[in-house]
Coordinates of C-alpha atoms in Angstrom, one line a residue:
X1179 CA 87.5 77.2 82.2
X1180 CA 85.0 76.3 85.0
X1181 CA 83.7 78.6 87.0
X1182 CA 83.8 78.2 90.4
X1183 CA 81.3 77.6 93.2
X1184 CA 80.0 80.2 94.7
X1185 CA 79.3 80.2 98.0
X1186 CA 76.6 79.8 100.2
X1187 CA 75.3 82.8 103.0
X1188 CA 75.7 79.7 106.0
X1189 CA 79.2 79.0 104.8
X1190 CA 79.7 82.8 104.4
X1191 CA 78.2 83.6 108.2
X1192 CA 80.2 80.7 109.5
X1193 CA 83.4 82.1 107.9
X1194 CA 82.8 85.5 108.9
X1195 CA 82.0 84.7 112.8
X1196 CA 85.1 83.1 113.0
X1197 CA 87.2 85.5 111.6
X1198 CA 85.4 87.9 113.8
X1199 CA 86.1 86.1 116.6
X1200 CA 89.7 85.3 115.6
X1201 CA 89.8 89.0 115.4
X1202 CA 88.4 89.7 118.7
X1203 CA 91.1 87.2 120.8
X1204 CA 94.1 89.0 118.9
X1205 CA 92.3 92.2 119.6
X1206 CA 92.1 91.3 123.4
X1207 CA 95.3 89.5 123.4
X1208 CA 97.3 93.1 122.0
X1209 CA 95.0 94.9 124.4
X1210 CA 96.0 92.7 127.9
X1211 CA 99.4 92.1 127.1
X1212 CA 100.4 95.8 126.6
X1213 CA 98.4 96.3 129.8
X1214 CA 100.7 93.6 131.3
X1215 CA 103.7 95.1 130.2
X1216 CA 102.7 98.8 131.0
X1217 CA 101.7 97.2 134.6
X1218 CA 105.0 95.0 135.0
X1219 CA 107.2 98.1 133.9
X1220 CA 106.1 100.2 136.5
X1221 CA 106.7 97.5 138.9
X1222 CA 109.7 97.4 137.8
X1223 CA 110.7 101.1 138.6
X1224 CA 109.3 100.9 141.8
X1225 CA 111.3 98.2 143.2
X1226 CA 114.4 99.7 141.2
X1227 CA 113.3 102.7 143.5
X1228 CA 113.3 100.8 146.9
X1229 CA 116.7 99.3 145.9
X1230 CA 118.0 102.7 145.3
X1231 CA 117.5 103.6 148.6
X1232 CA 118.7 100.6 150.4
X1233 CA 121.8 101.3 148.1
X1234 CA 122.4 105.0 149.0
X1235 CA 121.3 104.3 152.6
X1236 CA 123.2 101.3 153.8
X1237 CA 125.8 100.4 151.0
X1238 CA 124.2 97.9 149.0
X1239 CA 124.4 97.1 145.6
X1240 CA 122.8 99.6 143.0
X1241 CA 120.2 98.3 141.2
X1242 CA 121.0 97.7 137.4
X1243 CA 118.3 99.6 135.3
X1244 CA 118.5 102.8 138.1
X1245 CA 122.3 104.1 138.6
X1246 CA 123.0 107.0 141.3
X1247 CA 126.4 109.1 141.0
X1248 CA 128.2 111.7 143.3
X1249 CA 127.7 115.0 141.6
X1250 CA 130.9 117.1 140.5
X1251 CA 132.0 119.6 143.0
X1252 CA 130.7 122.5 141.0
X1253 CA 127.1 120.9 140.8
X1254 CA 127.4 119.8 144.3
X1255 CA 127.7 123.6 144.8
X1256 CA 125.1 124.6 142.7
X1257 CA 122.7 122.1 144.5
X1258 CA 123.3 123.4 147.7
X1259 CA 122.1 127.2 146.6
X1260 CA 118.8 125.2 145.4
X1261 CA 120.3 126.5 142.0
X1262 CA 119.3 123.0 140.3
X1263 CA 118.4 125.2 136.7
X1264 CA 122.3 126.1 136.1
X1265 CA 123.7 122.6 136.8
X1266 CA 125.8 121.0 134.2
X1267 CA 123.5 119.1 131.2
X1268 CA 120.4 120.7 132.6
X1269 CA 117.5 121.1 129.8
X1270 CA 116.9 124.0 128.3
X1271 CA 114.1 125.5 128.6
X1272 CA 113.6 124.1 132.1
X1273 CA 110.5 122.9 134.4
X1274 CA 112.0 121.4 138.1
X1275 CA 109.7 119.6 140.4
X1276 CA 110.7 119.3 144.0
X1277 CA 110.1 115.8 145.4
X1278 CA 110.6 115.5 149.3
X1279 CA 110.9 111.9 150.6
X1280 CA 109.3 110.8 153.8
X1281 CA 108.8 107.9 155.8
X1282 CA 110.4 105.6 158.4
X1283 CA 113.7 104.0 157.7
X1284 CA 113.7 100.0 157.8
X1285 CA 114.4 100.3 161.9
X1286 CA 111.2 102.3 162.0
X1287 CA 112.9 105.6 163.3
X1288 CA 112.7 108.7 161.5
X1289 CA 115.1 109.5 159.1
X1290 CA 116.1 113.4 157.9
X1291 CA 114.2 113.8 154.7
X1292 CA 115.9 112.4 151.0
X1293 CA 115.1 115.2 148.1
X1294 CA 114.7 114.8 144.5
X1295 CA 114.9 117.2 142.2
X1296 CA 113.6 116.5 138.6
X1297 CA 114.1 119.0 135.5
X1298 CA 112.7 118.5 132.7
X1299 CA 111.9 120.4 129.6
X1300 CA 108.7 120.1 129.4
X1301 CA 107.4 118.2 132.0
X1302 CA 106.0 119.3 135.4
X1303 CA 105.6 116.1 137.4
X1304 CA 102.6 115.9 139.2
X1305 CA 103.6 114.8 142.6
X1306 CA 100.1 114.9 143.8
X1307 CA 99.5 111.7 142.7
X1308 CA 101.8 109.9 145.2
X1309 CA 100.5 108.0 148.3
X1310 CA 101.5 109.6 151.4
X1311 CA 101.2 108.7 155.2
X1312 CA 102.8 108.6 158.9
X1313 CA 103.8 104.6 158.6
X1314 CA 104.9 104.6 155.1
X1315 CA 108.3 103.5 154.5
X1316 CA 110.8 106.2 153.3
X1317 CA 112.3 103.1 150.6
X1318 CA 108.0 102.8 149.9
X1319 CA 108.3 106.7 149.0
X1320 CA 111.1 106.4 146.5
X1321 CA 109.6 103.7 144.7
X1322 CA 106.6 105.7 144.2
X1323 CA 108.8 108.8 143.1
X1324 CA 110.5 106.7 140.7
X1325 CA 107.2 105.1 139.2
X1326 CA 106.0 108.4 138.7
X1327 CA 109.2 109.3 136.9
X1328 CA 108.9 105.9 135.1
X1329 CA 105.2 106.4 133.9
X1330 CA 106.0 109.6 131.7
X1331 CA 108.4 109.2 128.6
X1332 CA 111.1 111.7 128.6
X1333 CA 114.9 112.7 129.3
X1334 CA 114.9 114.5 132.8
X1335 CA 117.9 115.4 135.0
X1336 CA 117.1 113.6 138.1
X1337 CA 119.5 114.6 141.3
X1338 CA 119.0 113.2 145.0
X1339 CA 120.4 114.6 148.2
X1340 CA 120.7 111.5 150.6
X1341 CA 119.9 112.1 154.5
X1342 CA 123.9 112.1 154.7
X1343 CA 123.8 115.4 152.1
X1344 CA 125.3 113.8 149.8
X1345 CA 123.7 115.1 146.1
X1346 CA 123.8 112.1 143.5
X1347 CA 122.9 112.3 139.9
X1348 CA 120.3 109.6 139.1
X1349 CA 120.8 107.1 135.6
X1350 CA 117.6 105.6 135.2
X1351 CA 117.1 106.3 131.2
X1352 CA 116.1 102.5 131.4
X1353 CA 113.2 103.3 133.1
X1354 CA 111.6 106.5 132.0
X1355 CA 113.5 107.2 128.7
X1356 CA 111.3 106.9 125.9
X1357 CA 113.4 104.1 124.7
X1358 CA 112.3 101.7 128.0
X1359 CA 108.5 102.8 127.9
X1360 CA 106.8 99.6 126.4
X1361 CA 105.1 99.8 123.3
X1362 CA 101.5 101.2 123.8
X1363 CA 99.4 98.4 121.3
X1364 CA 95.8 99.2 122.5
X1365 CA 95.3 101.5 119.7
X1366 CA 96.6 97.8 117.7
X1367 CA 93.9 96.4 119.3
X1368 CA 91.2 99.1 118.6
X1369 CA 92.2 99.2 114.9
X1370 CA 92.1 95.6 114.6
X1371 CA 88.6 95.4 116.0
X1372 CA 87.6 97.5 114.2
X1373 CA 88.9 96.8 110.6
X1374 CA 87.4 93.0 111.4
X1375 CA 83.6 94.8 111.8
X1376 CA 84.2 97.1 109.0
X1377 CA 85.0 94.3 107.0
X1378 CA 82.0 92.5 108.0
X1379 CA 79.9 95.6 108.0
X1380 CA 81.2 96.1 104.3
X1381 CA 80.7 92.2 103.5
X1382 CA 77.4 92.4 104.7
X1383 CA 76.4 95.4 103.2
X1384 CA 77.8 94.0 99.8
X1385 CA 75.4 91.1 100.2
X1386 CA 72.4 92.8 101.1
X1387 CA 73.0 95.1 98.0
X1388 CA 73.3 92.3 95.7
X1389 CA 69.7 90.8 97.2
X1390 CA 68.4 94.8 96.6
X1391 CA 70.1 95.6 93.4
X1392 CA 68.4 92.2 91.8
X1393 CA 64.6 93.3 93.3
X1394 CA 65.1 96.1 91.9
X1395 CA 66.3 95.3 88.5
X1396 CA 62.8 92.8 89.2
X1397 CA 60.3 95.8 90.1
X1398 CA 61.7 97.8 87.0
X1399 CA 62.2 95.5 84.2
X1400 CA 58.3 96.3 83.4
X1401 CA 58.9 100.2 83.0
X1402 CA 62.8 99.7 81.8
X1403 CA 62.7 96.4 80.5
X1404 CA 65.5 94.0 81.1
X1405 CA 68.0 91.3 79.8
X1406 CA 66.3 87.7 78.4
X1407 CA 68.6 86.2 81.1
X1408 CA 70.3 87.8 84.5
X1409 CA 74.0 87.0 85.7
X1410 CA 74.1 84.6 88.3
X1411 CA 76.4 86.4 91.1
X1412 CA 76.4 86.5 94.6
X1413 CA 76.2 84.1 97.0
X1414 CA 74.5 80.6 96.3
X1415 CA 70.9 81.7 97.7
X1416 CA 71.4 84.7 95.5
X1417 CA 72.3 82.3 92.5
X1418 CA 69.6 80.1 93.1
X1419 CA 66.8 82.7 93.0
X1420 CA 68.3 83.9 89.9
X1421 CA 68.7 80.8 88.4
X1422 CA 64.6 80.2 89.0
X1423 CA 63.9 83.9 87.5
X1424 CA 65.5 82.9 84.4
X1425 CA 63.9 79.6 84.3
X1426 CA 60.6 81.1 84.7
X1427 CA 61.1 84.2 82.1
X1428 CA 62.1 81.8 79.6
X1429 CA 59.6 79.4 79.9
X1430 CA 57.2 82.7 80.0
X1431 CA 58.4 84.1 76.7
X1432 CA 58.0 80.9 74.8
X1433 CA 54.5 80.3 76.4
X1434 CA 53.7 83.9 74.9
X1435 CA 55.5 83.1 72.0
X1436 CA 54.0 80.1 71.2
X1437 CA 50.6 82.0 71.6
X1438 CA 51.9 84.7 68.9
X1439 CA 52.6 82.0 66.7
X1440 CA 49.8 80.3 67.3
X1441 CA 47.4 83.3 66.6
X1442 CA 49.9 85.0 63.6
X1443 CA 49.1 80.9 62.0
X1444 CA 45.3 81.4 62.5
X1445 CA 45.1 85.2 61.0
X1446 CA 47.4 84.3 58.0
X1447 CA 45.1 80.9 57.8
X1448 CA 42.0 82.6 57.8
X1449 CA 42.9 85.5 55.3
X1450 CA 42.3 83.2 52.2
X1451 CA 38.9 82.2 53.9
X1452 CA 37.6 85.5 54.8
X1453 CA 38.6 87.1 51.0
X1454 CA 36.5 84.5 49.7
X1455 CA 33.9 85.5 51.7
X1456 CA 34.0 88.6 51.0
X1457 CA 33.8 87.9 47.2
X1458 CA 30.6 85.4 48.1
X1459 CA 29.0 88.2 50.0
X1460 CA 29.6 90.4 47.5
X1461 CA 27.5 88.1 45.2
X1462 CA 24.8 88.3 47.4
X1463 CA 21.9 90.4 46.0
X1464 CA 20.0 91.0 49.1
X1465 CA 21.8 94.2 50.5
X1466 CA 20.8 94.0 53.8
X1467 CA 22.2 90.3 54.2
X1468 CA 25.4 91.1 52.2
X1469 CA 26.2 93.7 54.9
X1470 CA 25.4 92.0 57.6
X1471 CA 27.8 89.2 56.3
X1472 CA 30.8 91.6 55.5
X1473 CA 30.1 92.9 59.2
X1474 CA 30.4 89.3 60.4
X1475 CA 33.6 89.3 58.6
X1476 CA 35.1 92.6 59.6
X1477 CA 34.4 91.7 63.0
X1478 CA 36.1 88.5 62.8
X1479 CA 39.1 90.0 61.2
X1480 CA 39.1 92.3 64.0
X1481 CA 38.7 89.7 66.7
X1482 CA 41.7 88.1 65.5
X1483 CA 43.7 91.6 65.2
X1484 CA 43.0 92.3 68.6
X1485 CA 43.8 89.0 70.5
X1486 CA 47.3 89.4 68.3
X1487 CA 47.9 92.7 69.6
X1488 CA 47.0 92.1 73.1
X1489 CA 49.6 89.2 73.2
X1490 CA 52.3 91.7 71.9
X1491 CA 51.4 93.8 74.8
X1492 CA 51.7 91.0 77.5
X1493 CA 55.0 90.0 75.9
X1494 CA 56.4 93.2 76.0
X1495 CA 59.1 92.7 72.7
X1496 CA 59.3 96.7 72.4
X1497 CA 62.5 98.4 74.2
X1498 CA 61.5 101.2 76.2
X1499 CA 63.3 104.3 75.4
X1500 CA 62.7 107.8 76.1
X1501 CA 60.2 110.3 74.8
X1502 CA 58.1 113.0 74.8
X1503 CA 54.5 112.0 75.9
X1504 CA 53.3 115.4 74.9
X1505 CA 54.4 115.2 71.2
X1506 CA 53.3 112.0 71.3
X1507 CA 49.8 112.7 72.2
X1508 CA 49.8 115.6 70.3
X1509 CA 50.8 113.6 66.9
X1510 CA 47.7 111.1 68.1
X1511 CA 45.2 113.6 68.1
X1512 CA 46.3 115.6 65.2
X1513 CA 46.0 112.4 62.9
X1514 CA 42.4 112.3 64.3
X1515 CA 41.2 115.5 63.5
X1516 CA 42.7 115.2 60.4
X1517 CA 40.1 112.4 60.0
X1518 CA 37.4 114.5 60.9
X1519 CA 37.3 112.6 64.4
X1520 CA 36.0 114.9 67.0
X1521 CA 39.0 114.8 69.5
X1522 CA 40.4 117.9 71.4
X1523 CA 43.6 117.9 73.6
X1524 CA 43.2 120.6 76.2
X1525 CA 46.5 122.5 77.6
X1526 CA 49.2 121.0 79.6
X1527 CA 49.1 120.9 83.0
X1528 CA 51.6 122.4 84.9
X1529 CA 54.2 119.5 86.6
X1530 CA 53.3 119.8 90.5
X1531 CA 56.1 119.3 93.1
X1532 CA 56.2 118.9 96.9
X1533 CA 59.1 120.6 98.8
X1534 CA 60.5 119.2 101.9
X1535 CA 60.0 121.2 105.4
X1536 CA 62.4 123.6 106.8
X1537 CA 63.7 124.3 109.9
X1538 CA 61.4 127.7 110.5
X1539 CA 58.1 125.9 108.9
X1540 CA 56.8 122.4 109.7
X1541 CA 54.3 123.2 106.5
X1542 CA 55.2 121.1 103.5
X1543 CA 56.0 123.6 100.2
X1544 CA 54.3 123.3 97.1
X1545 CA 55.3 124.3 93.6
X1546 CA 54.6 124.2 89.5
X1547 CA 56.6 123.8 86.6
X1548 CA 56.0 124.7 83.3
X1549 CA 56.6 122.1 81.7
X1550 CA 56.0 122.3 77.7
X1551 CA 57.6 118.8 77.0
X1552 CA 56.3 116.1 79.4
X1553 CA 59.5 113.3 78.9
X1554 CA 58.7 109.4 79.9
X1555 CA 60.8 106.2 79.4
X1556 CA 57.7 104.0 77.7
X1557 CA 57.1 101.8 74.8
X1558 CA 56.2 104.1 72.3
X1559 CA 53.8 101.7 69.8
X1560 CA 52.2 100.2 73.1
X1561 CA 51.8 103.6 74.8
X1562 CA 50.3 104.7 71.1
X1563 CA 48.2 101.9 70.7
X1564 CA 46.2 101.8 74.4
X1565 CA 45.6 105.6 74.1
X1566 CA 44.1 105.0 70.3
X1567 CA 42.1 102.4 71.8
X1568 CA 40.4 104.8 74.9
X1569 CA 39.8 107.7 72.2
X1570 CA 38.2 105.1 70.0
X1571 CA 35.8 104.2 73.3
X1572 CA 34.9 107.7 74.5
X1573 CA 34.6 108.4 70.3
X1574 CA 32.3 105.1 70.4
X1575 CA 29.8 105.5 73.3
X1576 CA 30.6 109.3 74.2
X1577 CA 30.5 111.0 70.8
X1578 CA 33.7 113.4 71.1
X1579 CA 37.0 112.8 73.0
X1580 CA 38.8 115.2 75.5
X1581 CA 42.3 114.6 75.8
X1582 CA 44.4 116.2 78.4
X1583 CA 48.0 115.3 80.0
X1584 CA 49.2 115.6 83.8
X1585 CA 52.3 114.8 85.0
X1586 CA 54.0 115.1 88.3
X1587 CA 57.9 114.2 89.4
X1588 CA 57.1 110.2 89.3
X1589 CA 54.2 110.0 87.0
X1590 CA 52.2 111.1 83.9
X1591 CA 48.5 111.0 83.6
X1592 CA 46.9 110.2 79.6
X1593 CA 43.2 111.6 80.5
X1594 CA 40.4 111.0 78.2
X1595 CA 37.0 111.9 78.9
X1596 CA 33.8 111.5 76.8
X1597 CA 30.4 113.4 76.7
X1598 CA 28.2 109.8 77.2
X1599 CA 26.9 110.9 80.1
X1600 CA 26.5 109.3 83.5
X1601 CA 28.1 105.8 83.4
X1602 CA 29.0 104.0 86.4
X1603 CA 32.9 103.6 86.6
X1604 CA 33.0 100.4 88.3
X1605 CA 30.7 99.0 85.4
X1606 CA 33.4 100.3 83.4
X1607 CA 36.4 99.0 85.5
X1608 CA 35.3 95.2 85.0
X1609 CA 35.7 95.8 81.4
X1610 CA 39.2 95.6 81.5
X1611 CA 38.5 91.7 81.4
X1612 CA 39.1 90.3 77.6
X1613 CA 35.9 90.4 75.4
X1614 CA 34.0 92.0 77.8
X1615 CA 31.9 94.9 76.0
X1616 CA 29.9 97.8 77.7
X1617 CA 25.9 97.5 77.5
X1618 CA 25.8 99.5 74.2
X1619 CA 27.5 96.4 72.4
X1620 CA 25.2 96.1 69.9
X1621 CA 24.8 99.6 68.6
X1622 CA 28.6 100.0 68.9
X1623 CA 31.4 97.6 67.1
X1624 CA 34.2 95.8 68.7
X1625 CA 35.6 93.0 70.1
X1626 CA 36.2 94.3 73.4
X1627 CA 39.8 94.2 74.0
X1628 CA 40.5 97.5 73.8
X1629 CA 40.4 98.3 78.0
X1630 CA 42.0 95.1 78.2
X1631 CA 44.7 95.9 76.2
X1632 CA 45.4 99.9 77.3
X1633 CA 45.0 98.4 81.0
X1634 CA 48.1 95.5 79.9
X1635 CA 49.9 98.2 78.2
X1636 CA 49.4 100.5 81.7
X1637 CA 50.7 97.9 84.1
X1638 CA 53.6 97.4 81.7
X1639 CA 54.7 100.8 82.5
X1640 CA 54.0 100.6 86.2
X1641 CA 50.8 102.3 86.4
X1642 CA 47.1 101.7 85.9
X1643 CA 44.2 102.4 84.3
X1644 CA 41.3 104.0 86.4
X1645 CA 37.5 105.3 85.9
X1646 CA 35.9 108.8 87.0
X1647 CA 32.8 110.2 86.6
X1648 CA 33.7 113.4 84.7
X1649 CA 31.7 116.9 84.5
X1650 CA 30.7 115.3 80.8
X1651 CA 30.7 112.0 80.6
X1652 CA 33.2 108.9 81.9
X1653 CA 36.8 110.1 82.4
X1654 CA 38.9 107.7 82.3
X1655 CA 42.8 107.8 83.6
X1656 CA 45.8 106.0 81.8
X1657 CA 48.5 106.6 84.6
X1658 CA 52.3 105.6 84.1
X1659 CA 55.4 105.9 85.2
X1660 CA 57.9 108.8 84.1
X1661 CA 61.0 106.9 84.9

């Protein structure tokens, strides 16, 4: 089955804008139109309030969403003795707010005062809010009262006495019943904007972590090593980068592997030579020239050897697991004292920490562990082989070898210092170049890939390799990475 295409950041972005926009009208759209409603409803109730009182006032016709009815006798009664608590379907328990209308009557004259009397069960109106003043309309005044009614959702008991004395029972459960309030969608709105940025937020963020997660697989496939080829996921830039980092890894490994084979054709090509060699040499009667010549050979031998084993390093075939650098060390330098090689590892360091600051110091905290077992993710053969080639130098040009291990939370330190002497570090850091040999090269053997290939095998487990003058002689620093 074909996979499909995947798609591009632009087409992606454009996608996503519109979708946020999209998002944005229908967020505004819920967000205005439940404004409208909530405005035209309370418009509503307060010309339902000035028809109420042209109704009760001068015999017209009641509005439809706001009925008024003569009370009963008994409530009528009731009314009268202000006892508006003990009329008949009042709410239990019971909160009255006492609502005088003012104003002018349509001829302008004064009118006695209309009073409304609202219980409710748990609702105090708050009649402060309503617009008062000398040339305000009394018809004005009720359509206030009843937008204030209108604007809070519940069931009151709503009674009017008309300037006549008449007490009325007012029906307007279309208006301020919870039932008539429009539905509130602004918190629609909200949640819809803001589900469309948390979505793009999120997309985003998935994105960016794909782009992150990859450099990082990138900066760690040295210490951790990696696949021979990544999955190409993620958007098409994403694919496309991939795509080239495969390209170039494989085209990498064979260019390294072709070298191996190369080289492995040459050593396998010259080991009939060189045995013959030997066996010519060993006709030689002269001793002094049959030495020299099996030195030439040796050399040669090891030549080859060396450039083999610094193009494993560079192409890295050995899966990194992890392991104890201490036993590790300690195994090295037991096999050479066992040889009579004078090497000495010195105690382990303790492993130095760094604390964070605290609210009551601004000083950052210190600490040591003792720790006996100093654990790495490495190479192990690599690892072996660059710190059996810097005991070989300090053993070659320093006479004895001082081994010694540090390690912090993030790295470990392989130190190895010699009793040489004063050298110059920076003569010893351009060493680290293939066949480049220190100025003792002819009292010493080698073929001076040794730096070169501890330096490969450091960088391979994202470190270095460093020089120091020591209290002795050179020290010099194999640093890698715990990981």
């Amino acid at each position: 089955m074909r996979a499909l295409p995947h798609p591009s950041l632009r087409a992606m972005a454009a996608f996503w804008i519109a979708a946020a926009f999209l998002a944005g009208v229908a967020a505004a759209w819920l967000w205005f139109d439940s404004q409208g409603a909530w405005r035209e409803h309370l418009l509503h109730a307060d010309r339902d309030g000035q028809l109420l009182y042209a109704a009760i006032e001068t015999g017209s016709t009641m509005p439809k969403d706001l009925q008024a009815y003569p009370l009963t006798k008994p409530d009528a009664e009731l009314a009268e003795k202000a006892q508006f608590i003990s009329l008949s379907d009042a709410p239990r328990p019971a909160l009255l707010t006492h609502i005088p209308v003012t104003g002018l009557h349509p001829s302008g004259t004064n009118m006695p005062q209309l009073v409304i009397e609202a219980v409710s069960s748990d609702l105090s109106y708050p009649v402060g809010r309503l617009t008062t003043g000398p040339e305000m309309a009394a018809q004005e005044m009720l359509g206030q009262i009843v937008r204030l009614l209108s604007t809070y959702c519940g069931d009151p008991l709503v009674v009017l006495r008309s300037s006549g004395g008449t007490w009325y029972r007012l029906d307007g459960s279309a208006l301020w019943s919870c039932q008539a309030v429009p539905r509130d969608r602004r918190i629609a709105a909200m949640a819809l904007g803001g589900f469309a940025l948390l979505a793009l937020l999120a997309s985003a963020s998935r994105i960016a972590h794909r782009f992150s997660d990859f450099a990082s697989q990138l900066h760690d496939r040295q210490l951790r090593g990696g696949p021979d080829a990544y999955e190409r996921e993620g958007p098409a830039e994403l694919a496309a980068i991939v795509e080239a980092v495969n390209l170039y890894l494989d085209r990498e490994r064979q260019r390294l592997s072709k070298r191996l084979m190369v080289l492995s054709g040459v050593s396998h090509d010259l080991g009939s030579p060189a045995t013959r060699l030997r066996l010519r040499a060993a006709l030689i009667e002269d001793e002094v020239l049959r030495n020299r010549f099996a030195a030439d050979i040796e050399r040669m031998t090891e030549m080859i050897d060396g450039v083999l084993a610094y193009t494993r390093s560079e192409l890295n075939v050995e899966t990194p697991r992890k392991l104890s650098l201490t036993a590790l060390v300690e195994a090295l330098v037991d096999d050479y004292r066992d040889a009579g090689q004078p090497v000495e590892l010195r105690p382990i360091e303790p492993v130095r920490t760094e604390g964070a600051r605290s609210l009551f110091s601004s000083r950052v905290g210190h600490g040591e562990l003792s720790e006996r077992q100093i654990l790495v993710t490495a190479r192990p053969m690599a690892l072996q082989r660059a710190i059996s080639n810097l005991i070989d130098n300090a053993l070659k040009y320093g006479r004895r070898a001082h081994v010694s291990l540090e390690a912090d939370a993030q790295r470990a330190q392989i130190v190895v210092e010699d009793e040489g002497g004063e050298t110059r570090p920076e003569v010893m850091a351009a060493l680290t170049a293939p066949f480049e040999r220190g100025p003792q090269e002819a009292q010493v053997s080698g073929h001076g890939l040794g730096l070169t290939i501890a330096a490969t095998v450091a960088e391979a487990h994202g470190g270095s390799l460093s020089f120091a003058q020591g209290a002795r002689g050179l020290r010099v620093t194999l640093t890698i990475a715990r990981g």
